[in-house]
Amino acid sequence: MEKQIELSEEKQQPVIEAALKCFGKHGYKKASMGDIAKSSGVSKPMLFHYFGTKRDLYLYLSEYVRTVMVDAYKRNKIDVCDDLFERITVASRMKMGILEKYPNILKFIISMFEETDEEVIDITKKIMPEAQQFSYDLVVKKEDAVKFKESVDIDAVMRLMFLMAEGYAHEMSDGRCDLGKITEELEKTVQMLKNNLYKEEYL
């Protein structure tokens, strides 16, 4: 959004944080542009001027969150790991760290999974599968297949990992688990999967 770019970073970030928090807590329909403006310290007219409609702001946030996560994946150089489960572990640690550092991003992502409002459902249906596909392509390599036992479906393994990650994200958003406990449980599960799904010569 060109108008948004004209807004100084000093004023952008409070708006972004306030909007992430509001949409994450209330969902799209009940989120109020007035509440976002008040919480961020900008006027409501200025909010509309720079970010457009509520839908425009929601779309901007979805792209902002995706950019934050993709940049974090790139910085961590996951590709240097030569084992699938090692890449999963590194990627998961990175993601958990980002979500703990930016709790409003976590709540917004969870709300996107649960969003049903017709005004933005096209956004979530596009963004969420794209994000999962990006993660899959980043972690899974063709050369990984040879390490698995013949009966193992790698896609099924990855679906299990995505569902597990989503469950942990819900626990984090509710304050029911801390990062240390989640990381420990995740790494034990990853190691268990590796021990049971890999051919003996690759353990």
Coordinates of N, CA and C in Angstrom, one line a residue:
M1 N 0.8 -1.2 0.0 CA 0.0 0.0 0.0 C 0.9 1.2 0.0
E2 N 0.8 2.0 -1.1 CA 1.7 3.2 -1.2 C 1.5 4.2 -0.1
K3 N 0.2 4.5 0.3 CA 0.0 5.5 1.3 C 0.6 5.0 2.6
Q4 N 0.5 3.8 2.9 CA 1.1 3.2 4.2 C 2.6 3.5 4.2
I5 N 3.3 3.3 3.1 CA 4.7 3.5 3.0 C 5.1 4.9 3.4
E6 N 4.2 5.9 3.1 CA 4.4 7.3 3.4 C 4.4 7.6 4.9
L7 N 3.8 6.7 5.7 CA 3.7 6.9 7.1 C 5.0 6.5 7.7
S8 N 5.6 7.3 8.7 CA 6.9 7.0 9.3 C 6.8 5.7 10.0
E9 N 8.0 5.0 10.1 CA 8.1 3.7 10.8 C 7.7 3.9 12.3
E10 N 8.0 5.0 12.8 CA 7.7 5.3 14.2 C 6.2 5.3 14.5
K11 N 5.4 5.7 13.5 CA 3.9 5.6 13.6 C 3.3 4.3 13.0
Q12 N 4.0 3.7 12.1 CA 3.6 2.4 11.5 C 3.4 1.3 12.5
Q13 N 4.5 1.1 13.3 CA 4.6 0.0 14.2 C 3.5 -0.1 15.2
P14 N 3.2 1.1 15.9 CA 2.1 1.0 16.9 C 0.8 0.6 16.2
V15 N 0.5 1.1 15.0 CA -0.7 0.7 14.3 C -0.7 -0.8 14.0
I16 N 0.4 -1.3 13.5 CA 0.5 -2.7 13.2 C 0.2 -3.6 14.5
E17 N 0.9 -3.2 15.6 CA 0.7 -4.0 16.8 C -0.7 -3.9 17.3
A18 N -1.3 -2.7 17.3 CA -2.6 -2.6 17.8 C -3.6 -3.4 16.9
A19 N -3.4 -3.3 15.6 CA -4.3 -4.0 14.7 C -4.1 -5.6 14.8
L20 N -2.9 -6.0 14.9 CA -2.7 -7.5 15.1 C -3.4 -7.9 16.4
K21 N -3.3 -7.2 17.4 CA -3.9 -7.5 18.7 C -5.4 -7.5 18.6
C22 N -5.9 -6.5 18.0 CA -7.4 -6.4 17.9 C -8.0 -7.4 17.0
F23 N -7.5 -7.7 15.9 CA -8.0 -8.7 15.0 C -7.8 -10.1 15.6
G24 N -6.6 -10.3 16.3 CA -6.3 -11.6 16.9 C -7.3 -11.9 18.1
K25 N -7.7 -10.9 18.8 CA -8.5 -11.1 20.0 C -10.0 -11.2 19.6
H26 N -10.4 -10.3 18.6 CA -11.9 -10.2 18.3 C -12.3 -10.9 17.0
G27 N -11.3 -11.2 16.1 CA -11.7 -11.6 14.8 C -12.1 -10.5 13.9
Y28 N -12.2 -10.7 12.6 CA -12.4 -9.6 11.7 C -13.7 -8.8 12.0
K29 N -14.8 -9.5 12.1 CA -16.1 -8.8 12.2 C -16.2 -7.9 13.4
K30 N -15.7 -8.3 14.6 CA -15.8 -7.5 15.8 C -14.7 -6.5 16.0
A31 N -13.6 -6.7 15.2 CA -12.5 -5.7 15.3 C -13.0 -4.3 14.9
S32 N -12.6 -3.3 15.7 CA -13.0 -2.0 15.4 C -11.8 -1.1 15.0
M33 N -12.0 -0.4 13.9 CA -11.0 0.6 13.4 C -10.8 1.7 14.4
G34 N -11.9 2.0 15.1 CA -11.8 3.1 16.1 C -11.0 2.6 17.3
D35 N -11.1 1.4 17.7 CA -10.3 0.8 18.8 C -8.8 0.7 18.4
I36 N -8.6 0.3 17.2 CA -7.2 0.2 16.7 C -6.6 1.6 16.6
A37 N -7.3 2.6 16.2 CA -6.8 4.0 16.1 C -6.5 4.5 17.5
K38 N -7.4 4.3 18.4 CA -7.2 4.7 19.8 C -6.0 4.1 20.5
S39 N -5.9 2.8 20.3 CA -4.8 2.0 20.9 C -3.5 2.4 20.3
S40 N -3.4 2.7 19.0 CA -2.1 3.0 18.4 C -1.7 4.5 18.5
G41 N -2.6 5.3 18.9 CA -2.3 6.7 19.1 C -2.4 7.6 17.9
V42 N -3.1 7.0 16.8 CA -3.3 7.9 15.6 C -4.8 8.1 15.6
S43 N -5.2 9.1 14.8 CA -6.6 9.4 14.7 C -7.2 8.4 13.7
K44 N -8.5 8.3 13.9 CA -9.3 7.3 13.0 C -9.2 7.8 11.5
P45 N -9.3 9.1 11.2 CA -9.2 9.5 9.8 C -7.8 9.2 9.2
M46 N -6.8 9.4 10.1 CA -5.4 9.1 9.6 C -5.3 7.6 9.3
L47 N -5.9 6.7 10.2 CA -5.8 5.3 10.0 C -6.4 4.9 8.7
F48 N -7.6 5.5 8.4 CA -8.3 5.2 7.1 C -7.5 5.7 5.9
H49 N -6.9 6.9 6.1 CA -6.1 7.5 5.0 C -4.9 6.7 4.6
Y50 N -4.2 6.2 5.6 CA -2.9 5.5 5.3 C -3.1 4.0 5.1
F51 N -4.2 3.4 5.7 CA -4.3 1.9 5.6 C -5.6 1.5 4.8
G52 N -6.4 2.5 4.4 CA -7.6 2.2 3.7 C -8.7 1.6 4.6
T53 N -9.5 0.7 4.0 CA -10.7 0.1 4.7 C -10.2 -0.9 5.7
K54 N -11.1 -1.4 6.5 CA -10.7 -2.5 7.5 C -10.2 -3.7 6.7
R55 N -10.8 -4.0 5.6 CA -10.3 -5.2 4.8 C -8.9 -4.9 4.3
D56 N -8.6 -3.7 3.8 CA -7.3 -3.3 3.4 C -6.3 -3.5 4.5
L57 N -6.6 -3.1 5.7 CA -5.7 -3.2 6.8 C -5.5 -4.7 7.1
Y58 N -6.5 -5.5 7.1 CA -6.4 -7.0 7.3 C -5.5 -7.6 6.3
L59 N -5.7 -7.2 5.1 CA -4.8 -7.8 4.0 C -3.4 -7.4 4.2
Y60 N -3.2 -6.1 4.6 CA -1.8 -5.6 4.8 C -1.2 -6.4 6.0
L61 N -1.9 -6.7 7.0 CA -1.4 -7.4 8.2 C -1.0 -8.9 7.8
S62 N -1.9 -9.5 7.0 CA -1.6 -10.9 6.6 C -0.3 -10.9 5.8
E63 N 0.0 -9.9 4.9 CA 1.2 -9.9 4.1 C 2.4 -9.5 5.0
Y64 N 2.2 -8.7 6.0 CA 3.2 -8.3 6.9 C 3.7 -9.5 7.7
V65 N 2.7 -10.3 8.3 CA 3.1 -11.5 9.1 C 3.8 -12.5 8.2
R66 N 3.4 -12.7 7.0 CA 4.1 -13.6 6.1 C 5.5 -13.2 5.8
T67 N 5.7 -11.9 5.6 CA 7.0 -11.3 5.4 C 8.0 -11.5 6.6
V68 N 7.4 -11.3 7.8 CA 8.2 -11.5 9.0 C 8.7 -12.9 9.1
M69 N 7.8 -13.8 8.9 CA 8.1 -15.3 9.0 C 9.0 -15.7 7.9
V70 N 8.8 -15.3 6.7 CA 9.7 -15.7 5.6 C 11.1 -15.2 5.8
D71 N 11.2 -13.9 6.2 CA 12.5 -13.3 6.5 C 13.3 -14.1 7.6
A72 N 12.5 -14.5 8.6 CA 13.1 -15.3 9.7 C 13.7 -16.6 9.2
Y73 N 12.9 -17.3 8.4 CA 13.3 -18.6 7.8 C 14.6 -18.4 7.0
K74 N 14.6 -17.3 6.2 CA 15.8 -17.1 5.3 C 17.1 -16.8 6.2
R75 N 16.9 -16.0 7.2 CA 18.0 -15.6 8.1 C 18.6 -16.9 8.8
N76 N 17.8 -17.9 9.1 CA 18.3 -19.0 9.8 C 18.9 -20.1 8.9
K77 N 18.9 -19.9 7.6 CA 19.7 -20.8 6.7 C 19.4 -22.2 7.0
I78 N 18.1 -22.6 6.9 CA 17.7 -23.9 7.2 C 18.2 -24.9 6.2
D79 N 18.4 -24.4 5.0 CA 18.9 -25.3 3.9 C 20.3 -26.0 4.1
V80 N 21.1 -25.4 5.1 CA 22.4 -26.0 5.3 C 22.3 -27.3 6.0
C81 N 21.2 -27.6 6.7 CA 21.0 -28.8 7.4 C 20.7 -29.9 6.3
D82 N 21.4 -31.1 6.5 CA 21.3 -32.1 5.5 C 20.4 -33.2 5.9
D83 N 19.6 -33.0 6.9 CA 18.6 -34.0 7.3 C 17.2 -33.4 7.5
L84 N 16.2 -34.1 7.1 CA 14.8 -33.5 7.2 C 14.5 -33.2 8.6
F85 N 14.7 -34.1 9.5 CA 14.2 -33.9 10.9 C 15.1 -32.8 11.6
E86 N 16.3 -32.6 11.2 CA 17.1 -31.5 11.7 C 16.6 -30.2 11.2
R87 N 16.2 -30.2 9.9 CA 15.6 -29.0 9.3 C 14.3 -28.6 10.0
I88 N 13.5 -29.6 10.3 CA 12.2 -29.4 11.0 C 12.5 -28.8 12.4
T89 N 13.5 -29.3 13.1 CA 13.8 -28.9 14.4 C 14.3 -27.4 14.4
V90 N 15.2 -27.1 13.5 CA 15.7 -25.7 13.3 C 14.6 -24.8 13.0
A91 N 13.7 -25.2 12.0 CA 12.6 -24.3 11.6 C 11.6 -24.1 12.7
S92 N 11.3 -25.1 13.5 CA 10.4 -25.0 14.6 C 10.9 -24.2 15.7
R93 N 12.2 -24.3 16.0 CA 12.8 -23.4 17.0 C 12.7 -22.0 16.6
M94 N 13.0 -21.7 15.3 CA 12.9 -20.3 14.8 C 11.5 -19.8 14.9
K95 N 10.5 -20.6 14.5 CA 9.1 -20.2 14.5 C 8.6 -19.9 15.9
M96 N 8.9 -20.8 16.8 CA 8.5 -20.7 18.2 C 9.1 -19.4 18.8
G97 N 10.4 -19.2 18.5 CA 11.0 -18.0 19.0 C 10.4 -16.7 18.5
I98 N 10.0 -16.7 17.2 CA 9.4 -15.5 16.7 C 8.0 -15.3 17.3
L99 N 7.3 -16.4 17.5 CA 5.9 -16.2 18.0 C 5.9 -15.9 19.5
E100 N 7.0 -16.3 20.2 CA 7.1 -15.9 21.6 C 7.5 -14.4 21.7
K101 N 8.4 -14.0 20.8 CA 8.8 -12.6 20.8 C 7.8 -11.7 20.4
Y102 N 6.9 -12.1 19.4 CA 5.8 -11.3 18.9 C 4.5 -11.9 19.2
P103 N 4.0 -11.9 20.4 CA 2.7 -12.6 20.7 C 1.5 -12.1 19.9
N104 N 1.5 -10.9 19.5 CA 0.4 -10.4 18.7 C 0.4 -11.0 17.3
I105 N 1.5 -11.4 16.8 CA 1.6 -12.1 15.5 C 1.0 -13.5 15.7
L106 N 1.3 -14.1 16.8 CA 0.8 -15.5 17.1 C -0.7 -15.4 17.1
K107 N -1.3 -14.5 17.9 CA -2.7 -14.4 18.0 C -3.4 -14.1 16.7
F108 N -2.8 -13.3 15.9 CA -3.4 -13.0 14.6 C -3.4 -14.2 13.7
I109 N -2.3 -15.0 13.7 CA -2.2 -16.2 12.9 C -3.3 -17.2 13.3
I110 N -3.4 -17.4 14.6 CA -4.5 -18.3 15.1 C -5.8 -17.8 14.7
S111 N -6.1 -16.5 14.7 CA -7.4 -16.0 14.3 C -7.6 -16.2 12.8
M112 N -6.6 -16.2 12.0 CA -6.7 -16.4 10.6 C -7.1 -17.9 10.3
F113 N -6.6 -18.8 11.1 CA -7.0 -20.2 11.0 C -8.5 -20.4 11.2
E114 N -9.0 -19.5 12.2 CA -10.4 -19.7 12.6 C -11.4 -18.7 12.0
E115 N -10.9 -17.8 11.1 CA -11.7 -16.8 10.5 C -12.8 -17.3 9.6
T116 N -14.0 -16.8 9.7 CA -15.1 -17.3 8.8 C -15.8 -16.2 8.1
D117 N -15.4 -14.9 8.4 CA -16.1 -13.8 7.8 C -15.9 -13.8 6.3
E118 N -17.0 -13.7 5.5 CA -17.0 -13.8 4.1 C -16.2 -12.6 3.5
E119 N -16.1 -11.5 4.2 CA -15.3 -10.3 3.6 C -13.8 -10.6 3.5
V120 N -13.3 -11.5 4.3 CA -11.9 -11.8 4.3 C -11.5 -13.2 4.1
I121 N -12.5 -14.1 3.9 CA -12.2 -15.5 3.9 C -11.4 -15.8 2.6
D122 N -11.5 -15.0 1.6 CA -10.6 -15.2 0.4 C -9.2 -15.0 0.7
I123 N -8.9 -14.1 1.6 CA -7.5 -13.7 2.0 C -6.9 -14.9 2.8
T124 N -7.7 -15.4 3.8 CA -7.1 -16.5 4.6 C -7.0 -17.8 3.8
K125 N -7.9 -18.0 2.9 CA -7.9 -19.2 2.1 C -6.7 -19.2 1.1
K126 N -6.2 -18.0 0.8 CA -5.0 -17.9 -0.1 C -3.7 -17.9 0.7
I127 N -3.7 -17.1 1.8 CA -2.5 -16.9 2.6 C -2.1 -18.2 3.3
M128 N -3.0 -18.8 4.0 CA -2.6 -20.0 4.9 C -2.1 -21.2 4.1
P129 N -2.7 -21.6 3.0 CA -2.1 -22.7 2.2 C -0.7 -22.3 1.7
E130 N -0.6 -21.1 1.2 CA 0.7 -20.6 0.7 C 1.8 -20.7 1.7
A131 N 1.4 -20.3 3.0 CA 2.4 -20.3 4.1 C 2.8 -21.8 4.4
Q132 N 1.9 -22.7 4.4 CA 2.2 -24.1 4.6 C 3.0 -24.7 3.5
Q133 N 2.7 -24.3 2.3 CA 3.5 -24.8 1.1 C 4.9 -24.3 1.1
F134 N 5.1 -23.0 1.5 CA 6.4 -22.5 1.7 C 7.2 -23.2 2.7
S135 N 6.6 -23.5 3.8 CA 7.3 -24.3 4.9 C 7.7 -25.7 4.4
Y136 N 6.7 -26.3 3.7 CA 7.0 -27.6 3.2 C 8.1 -27.7 2.2
D137 N 8.1 -26.7 1.3 CA 9.2 -26.7 0.2 C 10.5 -26.4 0.8
L138 N 10.5 -25.6 1.9 CA 11.8 -25.2 2.6 C 12.4 -26.4 3.3
V139 N 11.5 -27.2 3.9 CA 12.0 -28.3 4.8 C 12.3 -29.6 4.0
V140 N 11.3 -30.0 3.1 CA 11.4 -31.3 2.5 C 12.2 -31.2 1.2
K141 N 13.2 -32.1 1.1 CA 14.0 -32.2 -0.1 C 13.9 -33.6 -0.8
K142 N 14.1 -33.7 -2.1 CA 13.9 -34.9 -2.8 C 14.8 -36.0 -2.2
E143 N 16.0 -35.6 -1.8 CA 16.9 -36.6 -1.3 C 16.6 -37.2 0.0
D144 N 15.6 -36.7 0.7 CA 15.1 -37.2 2.0 C 14.4 -38.5 1.8
A145 N 13.8 -38.8 0.7 CA 12.9 -40.0 0.6 C 13.7 -41.3 0.8
V146 N 15.0 -41.3 0.4 CA 15.7 -42.6 0.5 C 15.9 -43.0 1.9
K147 N 15.9 -42.1 2.9 CA 16.2 -42.4 4.2 C 15.0 -43.1 4.9
F148 N 13.8 -43.0 4.4 CA 12.6 -43.5 5.0 C 12.3 -45.0 4.7
K149 N 11.7 -45.6 5.6 CA 11.2 -47.0 5.4 C 10.3 -47.0 4.2
E150 N 10.2 -48.1 3.5 CA 9.4 -48.1 2.3 C 7.9 -47.7 2.4
S151 N 7.3 -48.0 3.6 CA 5.9 -47.8 3.7 C 5.5 -46.4 4.2
V152 N 6.5 -45.5 4.4 CA 6.3 -44.2 5.0 C 5.9 -43.2 3.9
D153 N 4.8 -42.4 4.2 CA 4.4 -41.4 3.3 C 4.9 -40.0 3.9
I154 N 5.9 -39.4 3.3 CA 6.5 -38.2 3.8 C 5.4 -37.1 3.9
D155 N 4.5 -37.0 2.9 CA 3.5 -36.0 3.0 C 2.6 -36.1 4.3
A156 N 2.3 -37.4 4.6 CA 1.5 -37.6 5.8 C 2.3 -37.2 7.1
V157 N 3.6 -37.5 7.1 CA 4.5 -37.0 8.2 C 4.5 -35.5 8.3
M158 N 4.5 -34.8 7.2 CA 4.6 -33.4 7.3 C 3.2 -32.8 7.7
R159 N 2.1 -33.5 7.3 CA 0.8 -33.0 7.7 C 0.7 -33.2 9.3
L160 N 1.2 -34.3 9.8 CA 1.2 -34.5 11.2 C 2.0 -33.4 11.9
M161 N 3.2 -33.0 11.3 CA 4.0 -31.9 11.9 C 3.3 -30.6 11.9
F162 N 2.6 -30.3 10.8 CA 1.8 -29.0 10.7 C 0.7 -29.0 11.8
L163 N 0.0 -30.1 11.9 CA -1.1 -30.1 12.9 C -0.5 -30.0 14.3
M164 N 0.6 -30.6 14.6 CA 1.2 -30.5 15.9 C 1.7 -29.1 16.2
A165 N 2.2 -28.5 15.2 CA 2.7 -27.1 15.4 C 1.5 -26.2 15.6
E166 N 0.4 -26.4 14.9 CA -0.8 -25.6 15.1 C -1.3 -25.8 16.5
G167 N -1.3 -27.0 17.0 CA -1.8 -27.3 18.4 C -0.9 -26.5 19.4
Y168 N 0.4 -26.6 19.2 CA 1.3 -25.9 20.1 C 1.1 -24.4 20.1
A169 N 0.8 -23.9 18.9 CA 0.6 -22.4 18.7 C -0.7 -22.0 19.5
H170 N -1.7 -22.9 19.5 CA -2.9 -22.6 20.3 C -2.6 -22.6 21.8
E171 N -1.8 -23.5 22.3 CA -1.4 -23.5 23.7 C -0.6 -22.3 24.1
M172 N 0.3 -21.9 23.2 CA 1.1 -20.7 23.5 C 0.2 -19.4 23.5
S173 N -0.8 -19.3 22.6 CA -1.7 -18.2 22.6 C -2.5 -18.1 23.8
D174 N -2.9 -19.2 24.4 CA -3.7 -19.3 25.6 C -2.9 -19.2 26.9
G175 N -1.5 -19.1 26.7 CA -0.7 -19.0 27.9 C -0.6 -20.3 28.7
R176 N -0.9 -21.4 28.1 CA -0.9 -22.7 28.8 C 0.5 -23.4 28.8
C177 N 1.4 -23.0 27.9 CA 2.7 -23.6 27.8 C 3.7 -22.5 27.6
D178 N 4.9 -22.8 28.1 CA 6.0 -21.9 27.8 C 6.9 -22.4 26.6
L179 N 7.7 -21.6 26.1 CA 8.5 -22.0 24.9 C 9.4 -23.1 25.2
G180 N 10.0 -23.1 26.4 CA 11.0 -24.2 26.8 C 10.3 -25.5 26.8
K181 N 9.2 -25.6 27.4 CA 8.5 -26.9 27.4 C 8.0 -27.4 26.0
I182 N 7.5 -26.5 25.2 CA 7.1 -26.8 23.9 C 8.3 -27.3 23.1
T183 N 9.4 -26.6 23.1 CA 10.6 -26.9 22.4 C 11.0 -28.3 22.8
E184 N 11.1 -28.6 24.1 CA 11.5 -29.9 24.6 C 10.6 -31.0 24.1
E185 N 9.3 -30.8 24.1 CA 8.3 -31.8 23.7 C 8.5 -32.0 22.2
L186 N 8.6 -30.9 21.5 CA 8.7 -31.0 20.0 C 9.9 -31.8 19.6
E187 N 11.0 -31.5 20.2 CA 12.3 -32.2 19.8 C 12.3 -33.7 20.1
K188 N 11.6 -34.0 21.3 CA 11.5 -35.4 21.6 C 10.6 -36.1 20.6
T189 N 9.5 -35.5 20.1 CA 8.6 -36.1 19.2 C 9.3 -36.2 17.8
V190 N 10.1 -35.2 17.4 CA 10.8 -35.3 16.2 C 11.8 -36.4 16.2
Q191 N 12.5 -36.6 17.3 CA 13.5 -37.7 17.4 C 12.8 -39.0 17.4
M192 N 11.6 -39.1 18.0 CA 10.9 -40.4 18.1 C 10.4 -40.7 16.6
L193 N 10.0 -39.8 15.9 CA 9.6 -40.0 14.5 C 10.7 -40.5 13.7
K194 N 11.9 -39.8 13.8 CA 13.1 -40.2 13.1 C 13.5 -41.6 13.4
N195 N 13.5 -42.0 14.7 CA 13.9 -43.3 15.1 C 13.0 -44.4 14.6
N196 N 11.7 -44.1 14.4 CA 10.7 -45.1 14.0 C 10.5 -45.1 12.4
L197 N 10.8 -44.0 11.8 CA 10.5 -43.9 10.3 C 11.7 -44.1 9.4
Y198 N 12.9 -43.8 9.9 CA 14.1 -44.0 9.1 C 14.5 -45.4 9.0
K199 N 15.1 -45.7 7.9 CA 15.8 -47.0 7.8 C 17.0 -47.0 8.8
E200 N 17.3 -48.2 9.3 CA 18.3 -48.3 10.3 C 19.7 -47.7 10.0
E201 N 20.1 -47.8 8.7 CA 21.4 -47.3 8.3 C 21.5 -45.8 8.3
Y202 N 20.4 -45.1 8.5 CA 20.4 -43.6 8.5 C 20.2 -43.0 9.9
L203 N 20.2 -43.9 10.9 CA 20.0 -43.4 12.3 C 21.4 -43.2 12.9

